[in-house]
Amino acid sequence: MARAPKGKLDLDPATVRHARSLARKAGRPIVTLAKKHTTVAVERATLRLAGLSGADDEGSPWVNRLMDTVRADVGLEHGVALPVWDALLRHEAEDLTTLAQKAAAGSVTFRLPEGKDADRARAASRRQVARGLKTVDKRRVERDRLIRRHGDAPRQPWIYLIVATGDIYEDIPQAQQAAREGADVIAVIRSTGQSLLDFVPEGATREGYAGTYATQENFRLMRAALDQSSKELGRYVRLTNYASGLCMPEIAALAGLERLDMMLNDSMYGILFRDINPIRTFVDQRFSRQVHARAGIIINTGEDNYLTTADAIEAAHTVTTSQLLNEYFAKEAGLEDWQLGLGHAFEIDPAVPDSFRLELAHALLAREVFPHAPLKWMPPTRHMTGDVFKGNLLDGFFNLAGALTGQGILLVGMMTEAVVTPWISDRDIALQNVRYVMEAAGRLHEDFHPAPDGVINRRARQVLGESIELLDTIVDDGLLDAIASGTFGLMKRPADAGRGLEGVAAKSSAYYNPATEILDAQEVL
């Protein structure tokens, strides 16, 4: 008797399980590595959870000034908690801010406490960091309450729209208007280059380039504005920003404290496209994902970026491979299926025969391999041109593919995407495109069933098979070597190079971090 089809694609469940098993084998050594190291960003995030904020007159954050002094006196490998709270218990300062100011002035010296002094510092640091994590917990409860009060987005996929003028006070009215026009998720993309800053700017900012700086105050202002919109519209409007780059853990902590709902957070994006050291990135992403898990934040991964540098047909299997790795790293850090906005994109050259059928194969493969994840479907950029009419048509095909394959998060494509910074009028036309397709064909996935042995089914099985072959190689050679050899996005990034390597340290036997202790144990506070 013929084997019954599994879902809309005839994927063998045992093959999918095998792919996940290989991803676990490939990912485990990376998790082990991450657990054995810390970074300056992880330690600064811990200080932020403890309540330290603000900056000196030159804009250097107090968390950086304090961390730099502690590191100079006792090293990074022991963590920041014991030296800092030991100094507070020795009455070097009455609070963290004053201690940071004294440290910056050179009027305090840190030590690594031992014995009972270490026990007291450990207990004091844990109490203060726990208060910060309790705030994160309260923000999560607050989100759930507001969704119950205002209602949720009326349908899926959620319509995800980017707003980023560089000026937070210009972003706010544009974001609110976008919500009125149908956007369910507002993404405030970061200013160009922020991912390479080893500090988080302070305060409300008005000078970003091609994006707005991610700061705690900008988060607070936009969240408050979208809360007003949620009340006005009778549906909760979600807010997204970016937890990537050299300050990934800190931005994750700030997002949890200010109730953001989604964060761009990919395990390899910073390595591949920003040349950030692989070890730094994997240590930072594990901590950041633990915070996201705690905060109930949905992560969005960045596999779509691979197809801007590599061919979307030849490299399709690298997207699936990365999705499987991202899923493993995310779940190991405590994230649940509903928090996994795994990325993929509509990037095949439209001149390729049957390009739309191939796009459907790739999109449906992601949907069926990750059936419970709210996949983030990205619009065409690489093959956009100055022909805005063709661009709008291509975006319509992208929207239709999203409807046909049941995607969860649909980023609004604009006809001038990747050509110029889109005008507000471009956004209006793009939203009209999305609304028309979703209203006319939003439930078409219920009727869409590709032929059992047609192009779509065959292509999906081929890509899954190639992913398994690649994962086999990664298990044998190691993920760090695979990244170094240019496996993903054609970028070669060795583990002993890249930005931020100097901010990594192997943990000593005396290492202590109250945030990781609480997050690892998933403690209820």
Short mmCIF file of C-alpha atoms in Angstrom, two decimals:
data_model
loop_
_atom_site.label_atom_id
_atom_site.label_comp_id
_atom_site.label_asym_id
_atom_site.label_seq_id
_atom_site.Cartn_x
_atom_site.Cartn_y
_atom_site.Cartn_z
CA MET A 1 0.00 0.00 0.00
CA ALA A 2 1.24 3.48 -0.84
CA ARG A 3 2.50 5.59 2.04
CA ALA A 4 0.08 8.37 3.00
CA PRO A 5 1.34 11.92 2.31
CA LYS A 6 2.55 13.90 5.31
CA GLY A 7 1.08 17.39 5.21
CA LYS A 8 1.01 19.12 1.85
CA LEU A 9 4.50 17.94 1.01
CA ASP A 10 5.25 14.27 1.07
CA LEU A 11 8.02 14.67 3.64
CA ASP A 12 9.08 11.58 5.50
CA PRO A 13 8.78 12.35 9.25
CA ALA A 14 11.82 10.17 9.92
CA THR A 15 13.87 12.31 7.53
CA VAL A 16 12.79 15.50 9.30
CA ARG A 17 13.64 13.95 12.69
CA HIS A 18 17.04 12.95 11.33
CA ALA A 19 17.69 16.53 10.20
CA ARG A 20 16.85 17.83 13.69
CA SER A 21 19.08 15.20 15.27
CA LEU A 22 22.00 16.32 13.12
CA ALA A 23 21.35 19.97 14.04
CA ARG A 24 21.51 19.02 17.73
CA LYS A 25 24.80 17.19 17.20
CA ALA A 26 26.23 20.15 15.30
CA GLY A 27 25.01 22.66 17.87
CA ARG A 28 25.93 20.96 21.15
CA PRO A 29 29.67 21.76 21.00
CA ILE A 30 28.79 25.40 20.42
CA VAL A 31 26.51 25.46 23.47
CA THR A 32 29.26 23.85 25.54
CA LEU A 33 31.68 26.52 24.31
CA ALA A 34 29.20 29.29 25.12
CA LYS A 35 28.65 28.00 28.67
CA LYS A 36 32.40 28.07 29.33
CA HIS A 37 32.92 31.68 28.27
CA THR A 38 31.67 35.13 29.11
CA THR A 39 31.89 38.47 27.33
CA VAL A 40 31.94 42.11 28.26
CA ALA A 41 28.43 42.42 26.82
CA VAL A 42 27.04 39.62 29.00
CA GLU A 43 28.53 41.25 32.09
CA ARG A 44 27.25 44.71 31.11
CA ALA A 45 23.79 43.23 30.55
CA THR A 46 23.93 41.87 34.10
CA LEU A 47 24.69 45.35 35.40
CA ARG A 48 21.75 46.74 33.41
CA LEU A 49 19.42 44.13 34.90
CA ALA A 50 20.70 45.25 38.30
CA GLY A 51 19.51 48.76 37.49
CA LEU A 52 22.63 50.58 36.30
CA SER A 53 21.89 53.03 33.50
CA GLY A 54 22.93 56.47 32.31
CA ALA A 55 26.15 57.80 30.82
CA ASP A 56 28.93 60.27 31.53
CA ASP A 57 29.17 63.72 29.96
CA GLU A 58 30.81 62.26 26.86
CA GLY A 59 28.06 59.70 26.33
CA SER A 60 30.00 56.67 27.55
CA PRO A 61 27.53 54.42 29.45
CA TRP A 62 28.21 53.83 33.12
CA VAL A 63 28.00 50.08 32.54
CA ASN A 64 30.98 50.38 30.19
CA ARG A 65 32.96 52.59 32.54
CA LEU A 66 32.38 50.24 35.48
CA MET A 67 33.05 47.10 33.46
CA ASP A 68 36.29 48.50 32.05
CA THR A 69 37.63 49.31 35.51
CA VAL A 70 36.67 45.95 36.97
CA ARG A 71 38.30 44.20 34.06
CA ALA A 72 41.50 46.21 34.42
CA ASP A 73 41.70 45.42 38.15
CA VAL A 74 40.68 41.74 38.34
CA GLY A 75 40.04 40.51 34.80
CA LEU A 76 36.90 39.52 32.88
CA GLU A 77 37.09 35.80 33.57
CA HIS A 78 35.57 36.01 37.07
CA GLY A 79 32.55 38.05 35.99
CA VAL A 80 31.56 41.49 37.17
CA ALA A 81 29.18 40.56 40.01
CA LEU A 82 31.57 39.53 42.79
CA PRO A 83 34.02 42.45 42.47
CA VAL A 84 31.24 45.05 42.11
CA TRP A 85 29.02 43.96 44.99
CA ASP A 86 32.05 43.31 47.17
CA ALA A 87 32.97 46.97 46.64
CA LEU A 88 29.42 48.04 47.53
CA LEU A 89 29.50 45.92 50.69
CA ARG A 90 32.85 47.51 51.59
CA HIS A 91 31.05 50.88 51.37
CA GLU A 92 33.09 52.13 48.44
CA ALA A 93 29.84 53.69 47.21
CA GLU A 94 26.19 53.73 48.22
CA ASP A 95 24.85 52.51 44.85
CA LEU A 96 25.88 51.24 41.43
CA THR A 97 25.80 54.63 39.71
CA THR A 98 28.04 56.25 42.30
CA LEU A 99 30.36 53.25 42.17
CA ALA A 100 30.61 53.56 38.39
CA GLN A 101 31.36 57.28 38.70
CA LYS A 102 34.09 56.62 41.24
CA ALA A 103 35.50 53.83 39.10
CA ALA A 104 35.65 56.17 36.10
CA ALA A 105 37.47 58.75 38.25
CA GLY A 106 39.99 56.16 39.42
CA SER A 107 39.00 56.49 43.07
CA VAL A 108 38.07 52.86 43.71
CA THR A 109 39.99 49.62 43.31
CA PHE A 110 38.26 46.28 42.82
CA ARG A 111 39.27 42.90 44.12
CA LEU A 112 38.00 39.33 43.76
CA PRO A 113 36.53 38.51 47.18
CA GLU A 114 37.02 35.14 48.82
CA GLY A 115 35.33 33.12 51.54
CA LYS A 116 32.52 34.86 53.43
CA ASP A 117 33.13 38.10 51.53
CA ALA A 118 32.46 36.24 48.29
CA ASP A 119 29.32 34.65 49.76
CA ARG A 120 27.98 38.05 50.80
CA ALA A 121 28.75 39.59 47.40
CA ARG A 122 27.10 36.65 45.65
CA ALA A 123 23.92 37.01 47.71
CA ALA A 124 23.76 40.81 47.32
CA SER A 125 24.26 40.70 43.55
CA ARG A 126 21.64 38.00 43.18
CA ARG A 127 19.03 40.03 45.06
CA GLN A 128 19.58 43.10 42.92
CA VAL A 129 19.69 41.28 39.55
CA ALA A 130 16.61 39.28 40.53
CA ARG A 131 14.70 42.54 40.90
CA GLY A 132 15.53 43.38 37.29
CA LEU A 133 14.38 39.98 36.09
CA LYS A 134 11.18 40.40 38.12
CA THR A 135 10.56 43.57 36.12
CA VAL A 136 11.00 41.56 32.92
CA ASP A 137 8.48 39.05 34.27
CA LYS A 138 6.00 41.85 35.06
CA ARG A 139 6.37 43.26 31.55
CA ARG A 140 5.50 39.86 30.09
CA VAL A 141 2.36 39.66 32.25
CA GLU A 142 1.52 43.21 31.21
CA ARG A 143 1.70 42.25 27.51
CA ASP A 144 -0.64 39.31 28.03
CA ARG A 145 -3.09 41.56 29.88
CA LEU A 146 -3.07 44.19 27.12
CA ILE A 147 -3.67 41.56 24.43
CA ARG A 148 -6.67 40.32 26.38
CA ARG A 149 -7.92 43.88 26.84
CA HIS A 150 -7.41 45.22 23.31
CA GLY A 151 -7.49 42.04 21.24
CA ASP A 152 -4.85 40.60 18.97
CA ALA A 153 -4.11 40.99 15.27
CA PRO A 154 -7.21 39.87 13.31
CA ARG A 155 -5.39 37.36 11.10
CA GLN A 156 -2.11 35.75 10.22
CA PRO A 157 0.31 36.37 8.73
CA TRP A 158 0.93 39.42 10.85
CA ILE A 159 1.76 42.41 8.66
CA TYR A 160 5.24 43.58 9.64
CA LEU A 161 6.30 47.05 8.56
CA ILE A 162 9.59 48.91 8.97
CA VAL A 163 9.70 52.50 10.24
CA ALA A 164 13.08 54.14 10.66
CA THR A 165 13.78 57.78 9.91
CA GLY A 166 16.76 58.14 12.23
CA ASP A 167 14.71 60.41 14.50
CA ILE A 168 12.63 58.67 17.16
CA TYR A 169 10.25 61.64 17.28
CA GLU A 170 9.61 61.28 13.54
CA ASP A 171 9.35 57.49 13.83
CA ILE A 172 6.51 57.67 16.35
CA PRO A 173 3.82 59.37 14.22
CA GLN A 174 4.83 57.29 11.19
CA ALA A 175 4.56 54.10 13.22
CA GLN A 176 1.15 55.08 14.57
CA GLN A 177 -0.12 55.90 11.07
CA ALA A 178 1.25 52.60 9.76
CA ALA A 179 -0.71 50.80 12.49
CA ARG A 180 -3.87 52.63 11.42
CA GLU A 181 -3.23 51.46 7.86
CA GLY A 182 -3.09 47.83 8.93
CA ALA A 183 0.40 47.07 10.25
CA ASP A 184 0.36 44.52 13.09
CA VAL A 185 4.09 44.73 13.88
CA ILE A 186 6.20 47.89 13.76
CA ALA A 187 9.93 47.32 13.30
CA VAL A 188 12.27 50.18 14.15
CA ILE A 189 15.46 49.19 12.37
CA ARG A 190 18.74 50.32 13.82
CA SER A 191 21.01 53.03 12.55
CA THR A 192 23.64 51.78 10.13
CA GLY A 193 26.72 50.65 12.05
CA GLN A 194 25.17 50.34 15.51
CA SER A 195 25.84 46.62 15.57
CA LEU A 196 29.57 47.43 15.57
CA LEU A 197 29.37 49.77 18.56
CA ASP A 198 30.54 48.10 21.77
CA PHE A 199 28.21 50.28 23.82
CA VAL A 200 24.50 51.13 23.81
CA PRO A 201 23.83 54.85 23.25
CA GLU A 202 21.87 56.62 25.95
CA GLY A 203 18.62 58.56 25.71
CA ALA A 204 16.28 59.56 22.91
CA THR A 205 18.15 59.98 19.62
CA ARG A 206 17.43 62.06 16.53
CA GLU A 207 20.43 61.43 14.27
CA GLY A 208 20.51 57.84 13.02
CA TYR A 209 21.46 56.98 9.45
CA ALA A 210 19.08 54.66 7.56
CA GLY A 211 17.64 53.69 10.93
CA THR A 212 17.17 54.85 14.51
CA TYR A 213 19.51 53.96 17.36
CA ALA A 214 18.36 51.20 19.68
CA THR A 215 18.35 52.76 23.15
CA GLN A 216 16.30 52.12 26.26
CA GLU A 217 14.62 55.51 26.01
CA ASN A 218 13.76 55.02 22.34
CA PHE A 219 12.27 51.64 23.26
CA ARG A 220 10.20 53.25 26.01
CA LEU A 221 8.93 56.08 23.82
CA MET A 222 7.87 53.85 20.93
CA ARG A 223 6.27 51.26 23.19
CA ALA A 224 4.20 53.96 24.91
CA ALA A 225 3.11 55.36 21.53
CA LEU A 226 2.07 51.95 20.21
CA ASP A 227 0.18 51.28 23.44
CA GLN A 228 -1.86 54.38 22.63
CA SER A 229 -2.43 53.02 19.11
CA SER A 230 -3.44 49.63 20.50
CA LYS A 231 -6.11 51.30 22.60
CA GLU A 232 -7.30 53.40 19.66
CA LEU A 233 -7.43 50.50 17.19
CA GLY A 234 -8.73 47.77 19.46
CA ARG A 235 -5.82 45.41 18.77
CA TYR A 236 -2.40 45.05 20.34
CA VAL A 237 0.32 46.46 18.06
CA ARG A 238 3.67 44.71 18.44
CA LEU A 239 7.08 46.39 18.49
CA THR A 240 10.31 44.99 17.07
CA ASN A 241 13.95 46.04 17.25
CA TYR A 242 17.35 44.40 16.81
CA ALA A 243 19.24 42.35 19.44
CA SER A 244 22.32 41.67 17.38
CA GLY A 245 25.88 42.91 17.12
CA LEU A 246 28.39 43.58 19.86
CA CYS A 247 25.73 44.59 22.41
CA MET A 248 23.26 41.77 21.78
CA PRO A 249 22.85 40.77 25.48
CA GLU A 250 22.39 44.36 26.67
CA ILE A 251 19.80 45.20 24.04
CA ALA A 252 17.95 41.97 24.87
CA ALA A 253 17.84 43.00 28.53
CA LEU A 254 16.59 46.49 27.64
CA ALA A 255 13.94 44.98 25.36
CA GLY A 256 12.70 42.80 28.19
CA LEU A 257 12.60 45.72 30.59
CA GLU A 258 10.66 47.92 28.14
CA ARG A 259 8.25 45.25 26.82
CA LEU A 260 9.27 44.87 23.23
CA ASP A 261 7.51 41.96 21.53
CA MET A 262 9.95 40.77 18.87
CA MET A 263 13.68 41.09 18.39
CA LEU A 264 15.89 40.34 15.41
CA ASN A 265 18.21 37.73 16.91
CA ASP A 266 20.12 35.36 14.67
CA SER A 267 22.83 32.98 15.79
CA MET A 268 25.16 33.70 12.84
CA TYR A 269 24.13 37.01 11.24
CA GLY A 270 26.68 39.11 13.13
CA ILE A 271 29.42 36.63 12.30
CA LEU A 272 28.69 36.48 8.59
CA PHE A 273 27.61 40.00 7.73
CA ARG A 274 29.31 42.15 10.39
CA ASP A 275 32.53 40.14 10.88
CA ILE A 276 31.94 39.80 14.62
CA ASN A 277 33.98 37.04 16.20
CA PRO A 278 32.11 33.71 16.15
CA ILE A 279 32.81 32.82 19.78
CA ARG A 280 31.74 36.30 20.95
CA THR A 281 28.54 35.94 18.95
CA PHE A 282 27.59 32.47 20.18
CA VAL A 283 28.20 33.40 23.84
CA ASP A 284 26.20 36.59 23.49
CA GLN A 285 23.34 35.01 21.55
CA ARG A 286 22.79 32.29 24.15
CA PHE A 287 22.43 34.83 26.95
CA SER A 288 20.24 37.10 24.84
CA ARG A 289 17.94 34.23 23.91
CA GLN A 290 17.58 33.23 27.53
CA VAL A 291 16.42 36.78 28.24
CA HIS A 292 14.03 36.67 25.27
CA ALA A 293 12.62 33.38 26.51
CA ARG A 294 12.05 34.90 29.93
CA ALA A 295 10.44 38.02 28.47
CA GLY A 296 8.09 36.19 26.11
CA ILE A 297 9.72 37.87 23.12
CA ILE A 298 9.52 36.34 19.64
CA ILE A 299 12.90 36.20 17.91
CA ASN A 300 13.33 36.76 14.19
CA THR A 301 16.30 35.03 12.60
CA GLY A 302 18.22 36.23 9.55
CA GLU A 303 18.49 33.41 7.05
CA ASP A 304 17.01 35.68 4.38
CA ASN A 305 20.33 37.55 4.31
CA TYR A 306 22.17 34.51 2.93
CA LEU A 307 20.23 34.86 -0.29
CA THR A 308 21.40 38.43 -0.81
CA THR A 309 24.98 37.20 -1.22
CA ALA A 310 24.45 33.64 -2.47
CA ASP A 311 22.17 32.32 -5.22
CA ALA A 312 18.67 31.66 -3.90
CA ILE A 313 18.37 28.35 -5.73
CA GLU A 314 21.86 26.95 -5.20
CA ALA A 315 21.98 28.07 -1.54
CA ALA A 316 18.40 27.22 -0.54
CA HIS A 317 19.60 24.29 1.57
CA THR A 318 21.85 26.59 3.64
CA VAL A 319 18.71 28.46 4.70
CA THR A 320 17.04 25.25 5.90
CA THR A 321 20.26 24.16 7.61
CA SER A 322 20.56 27.48 9.43
CA GLN A 323 16.88 27.36 10.43
CA LEU A 324 17.44 23.95 12.02
CA LEU A 325 20.51 25.24 13.88
CA ASN A 326 18.70 28.39 14.98
CA GLU A 327 15.83 26.24 16.24
CA TYR A 328 18.20 24.09 18.29
CA PHE A 329 20.06 27.04 19.80
CA ALA A 330 16.78 28.80 20.58
CA LYS A 331 15.13 25.84 22.29
CA GLU A 332 18.29 25.05 24.25
CA ALA A 333 18.11 28.62 25.58
CA GLY A 334 14.48 28.14 26.64
CA LEU A 335 12.50 29.60 23.75
CA GLU A 336 9.29 27.86 22.73
CA ASP A 337 7.98 27.10 19.24
CA TRP A 338 5.68 30.14 19.23
CA GLN A 339 8.72 32.37 19.78
CA LEU A 340 10.69 31.12 16.76
CA GLY A 341 10.26 33.59 13.91
CA LEU A 342 12.63 31.66 11.67
CA GLY A 343 13.61 33.71 8.64
CA HIS A 344 13.46 32.96 4.94
CA ALA A 345 12.99 35.02 1.81
CA PHE A 346 11.54 35.41 -1.69
CA GLU A 347 14.83 36.05 -3.53
CA ILE A 348 14.94 33.85 -6.66
CA ASP A 349 15.70 35.76 -9.86
CA PRO A 350 12.25 36.34 -11.42
CA ALA A 351 13.76 35.63 -14.86
CA VAL A 352 14.32 31.98 -13.88
CA PRO A 353 11.64 29.71 -15.41
CA ASP A 354 9.20 28.41 -12.79
CA SER A 355 10.70 30.80 -10.21
CA PHE A 356 7.36 31.19 -8.43
CA ARG A 357 6.91 27.42 -8.14
CA LEU A 358 10.40 27.14 -6.66
CA GLU A 359 9.64 29.95 -4.20
CA LEU A 360 6.51 28.08 -3.13
CA ALA A 361 8.57 24.92 -2.64
CA HIS A 362 11.04 26.69 -0.35
CA ALA A 363 8.34 28.52 1.60
CA LEU A 364 6.19 25.43 2.06
CA LEU A 365 9.21 23.39 3.11
CA ALA A 366 9.92 25.86 5.92
CA ARG A 367 6.25 25.87 6.90
CA GLU A 368 6.07 22.07 7.17
CA VAL A 369 9.46 21.43 8.80
CA PHE A 370 8.58 24.04 11.46
CA PRO A 371 4.78 23.72 11.68
CA HIS A 372 4.37 25.54 15.01
CA ALA A 373 6.81 28.41 14.43
CA PRO A 374 5.62 31.87 13.30
CA LEU A 375 7.94 31.99 10.29
CA LYS A 376 9.15 35.41 9.15
CA TRP A 377 8.76 35.67 5.37
CA MET A 378 10.95 38.35 3.77
CA PRO A 379 10.18 40.21 0.50
CA PRO A 380 12.35 40.44 -2.62
CA THR A 381 15.27 42.87 -2.49
CA ARG A 382 18.17 41.48 -4.53
CA HIS A 383 16.35 41.55 -7.87
CA MET A 384 14.46 44.79 -7.34
CA THR A 385 15.20 47.48 -9.93
CA GLY A 386 14.15 51.04 -10.63
CA ASP A 387 11.01 49.71 -12.36
CA VAL A 388 8.51 50.38 -9.58
CA PHE A 389 5.64 48.78 -11.48
CA LYS A 390 7.50 45.48 -11.82
CA GLY A 391 8.61 45.82 -8.20
CA ASN A 392 5.06 46.21 -6.96
CA LEU A 393 4.01 43.19 -9.04
CA LEU A 394 6.88 41.14 -7.62
CA ASP A 395 5.82 42.13 -4.10
CA GLY A 396 2.30 40.99 -4.97
CA PHE A 397 3.66 37.58 -5.92
CA PHE A 398 5.60 37.52 -2.66
CA ASN A 399 2.42 38.32 -0.71
CA LEU A 400 0.57 35.60 -2.59
CA ALA A 401 3.28 33.07 -1.77
CA GLY A 402 2.89 34.00 1.88
CA ALA A 403 -0.86 33.44 1.70
CA LEU A 404 -0.50 30.13 -0.16
CA THR A 405 2.01 28.69 2.32
CA GLY A 406 0.58 30.00 5.60
CA GLN A 407 3.46 32.16 6.78
CA GLY A 408 3.22 33.72 10.23
CA ILE A 409 4.97 37.09 9.87
CA LEU A 410 4.95 38.87 6.51
CA LEU A 411 7.34 41.77 6.09
CA VAL A 412 5.85 44.42 3.81
CA GLY A 413 7.83 44.69 0.58
CA MET A 414 8.03 48.06 -1.15
CA MET A 415 8.56 48.65 -4.84
CA THR A 416 11.61 50.83 -4.20
CA GLU A 417 13.11 48.28 -1.79
CA ALA A 418 16.92 48.08 -2.05
CA VAL A 419 16.95 50.94 -4.57
CA VAL A 420 16.32 54.01 -2.41
CA THR A 421 14.98 54.65 1.08
CA PRO A 422 11.23 54.23 0.46
CA TRP A 423 8.93 57.24 0.66
CA ILE A 424 5.89 57.22 2.94
CA SER A 425 3.73 57.02 -0.20
CA ASP A 426 5.60 53.85 -1.19
CA ARG A 427 4.59 52.34 2.13
CA ASP A 428 0.94 53.24 1.54
CA ILE A 429 0.96 51.51 -1.86
CA ALA A 430 2.75 48.49 -0.38
CA LEU A 431 0.17 48.16 2.39
CA GLN A 432 -2.62 48.36 -0.20
CA ASN A 433 -0.93 45.48 -2.02
CA VAL A 434 -0.75 43.37 1.15
CA ARG A 435 -4.33 44.15 2.17
CA TYR A 436 -5.70 43.24 -1.25
CA VAL A 437 -3.87 39.91 -1.40
CA MET A 438 -4.73 38.97 2.18
CA GLU A 439 -8.40 39.93 1.83
CA ALA A 440 -8.73 38.19 -1.55
CA ALA A 441 -6.53 35.15 -0.92
CA GLY A 442 -5.67 35.07 2.78
CA ARG A 443 -7.23 31.63 3.28
CA LEU A 444 -6.07 30.18 -0.01
CA HIS A 445 -3.57 27.97 1.78
CA GLU A 446 -6.55 25.84 2.86
CA ASP A 447 -7.14 24.91 -0.81
CA PHE A 448 -3.53 24.82 -1.99
CA HIS A 449 -2.25 21.25 -2.34
CA PRO A 450 0.70 20.78 -4.72
CA ALA A 451 0.78 17.69 -6.90
CA PRO A 452 2.25 14.72 -4.98
CA ASP A 453 5.16 14.30 -7.37
CA GLY A 454 5.15 17.73 -8.98
CA VAL A 455 7.84 20.38 -9.14
CA ILE A 456 7.08 21.81 -5.71
CA ASN A 457 7.19 18.47 -3.88
CA ARG A 458 10.33 17.30 -5.68
CA ARG A 459 12.14 20.57 -5.06
CA ALA A 460 11.23 20.62 -1.36
CA ARG A 461 12.51 17.08 -0.86
CA GLN A 462 15.69 17.94 -2.76
CA VAL A 463 16.42 20.95 -0.56
CA LEU A 464 15.77 18.96 2.63
CA GLY A 465 18.08 16.22 1.40
CA GLU A 466 20.83 18.72 0.62
CA SER A 467 20.39 20.22 4.09
CA ILE A 468 20.93 16.82 5.66
CA GLU A 469 24.07 16.31 3.59
CA LEU A 470 25.39 19.68 4.75
CA LEU A 471 24.53 18.96 8.39
CA ASP A 472 26.38 15.65 8.12
CA THR A 473 29.46 17.55 7.01
CA ILE A 474 29.07 20.12 9.78
CA VAL A 475 28.78 17.36 12.40
CA ASP A 476 32.03 15.86 11.11
CA ASP A 477 33.99 19.09 10.67
CA GLY A 478 32.43 21.31 13.34
CA LEU A 479 30.24 24.38 12.94
CA LEU A 480 33.08 26.82 13.56
CA ASP A 481 35.04 25.28 10.70
CA ALA A 482 31.96 25.35 8.47
CA ILE A 483 31.57 29.07 9.14
CA ALA A 484 35.27 29.65 8.51
CA SER A 485 35.07 27.92 5.13
CA GLY A 486 32.24 30.13 3.80
CA THR A 487 29.37 27.64 4.05
CA PHE A 488 26.75 30.29 4.84
CA GLY A 489 26.27 33.34 2.64
CA LEU A 490 29.71 32.75 1.04
CA MET A 491 31.29 34.57 4.00
CA LYS A 492 34.48 33.08 5.49
CA ARG A 493 34.76 33.92 9.19
CA PRO A 494 37.47 32.12 11.24
CA ALA A 495 36.91 31.59 14.97
CA ASP A 496 40.19 33.30 15.94
CA ALA A 497 39.42 36.59 14.20
CA GLY A 498 36.69 39.18 13.89
CA ARG A 499 35.44 42.15 15.87
CA GLY A 500 34.92 41.79 19.59
CA LEU A 501 37.27 38.85 20.19
CA GLU A 502 39.12 40.87 22.82
CA GLY A 503 35.87 41.04 24.78
CA VAL A 504 35.70 37.26 25.35
CA ALA A 505 37.11 35.32 28.29
CA ALA A 506 37.06 31.72 29.46
CA LYS A 507 35.32 31.52 32.83
CA SER A 508 37.51 30.93 35.87
CA SER A 509 36.62 28.54 38.69
CA ALA A 510 35.52 31.61 40.70
CA TYR A 511 33.17 32.92 37.99
CA TYR A 512 29.73 33.98 39.14
CA ASN A 513 26.87 35.67 37.34
CA PRO A 514 23.48 35.90 39.09
CA ALA A 515 21.62 36.51 35.83
CA THR A 516 22.89 33.34 34.17
CA GLU A 517 22.28 31.40 37.39
CA ILE A 518 18.62 32.45 37.44
CA LEU A 519 18.12 32.09 33.68
CA ASP A 520 19.81 28.68 33.45
CA ALA A 521 17.57 27.34 36.21
CA GLN A 522 14.49 29.13 34.79
CA GLU A 523 13.72 30.13 38.36
CA VAL A 524 10.37 31.62 39.30
CA LEU A 525 11.08 34.80 41.25
#
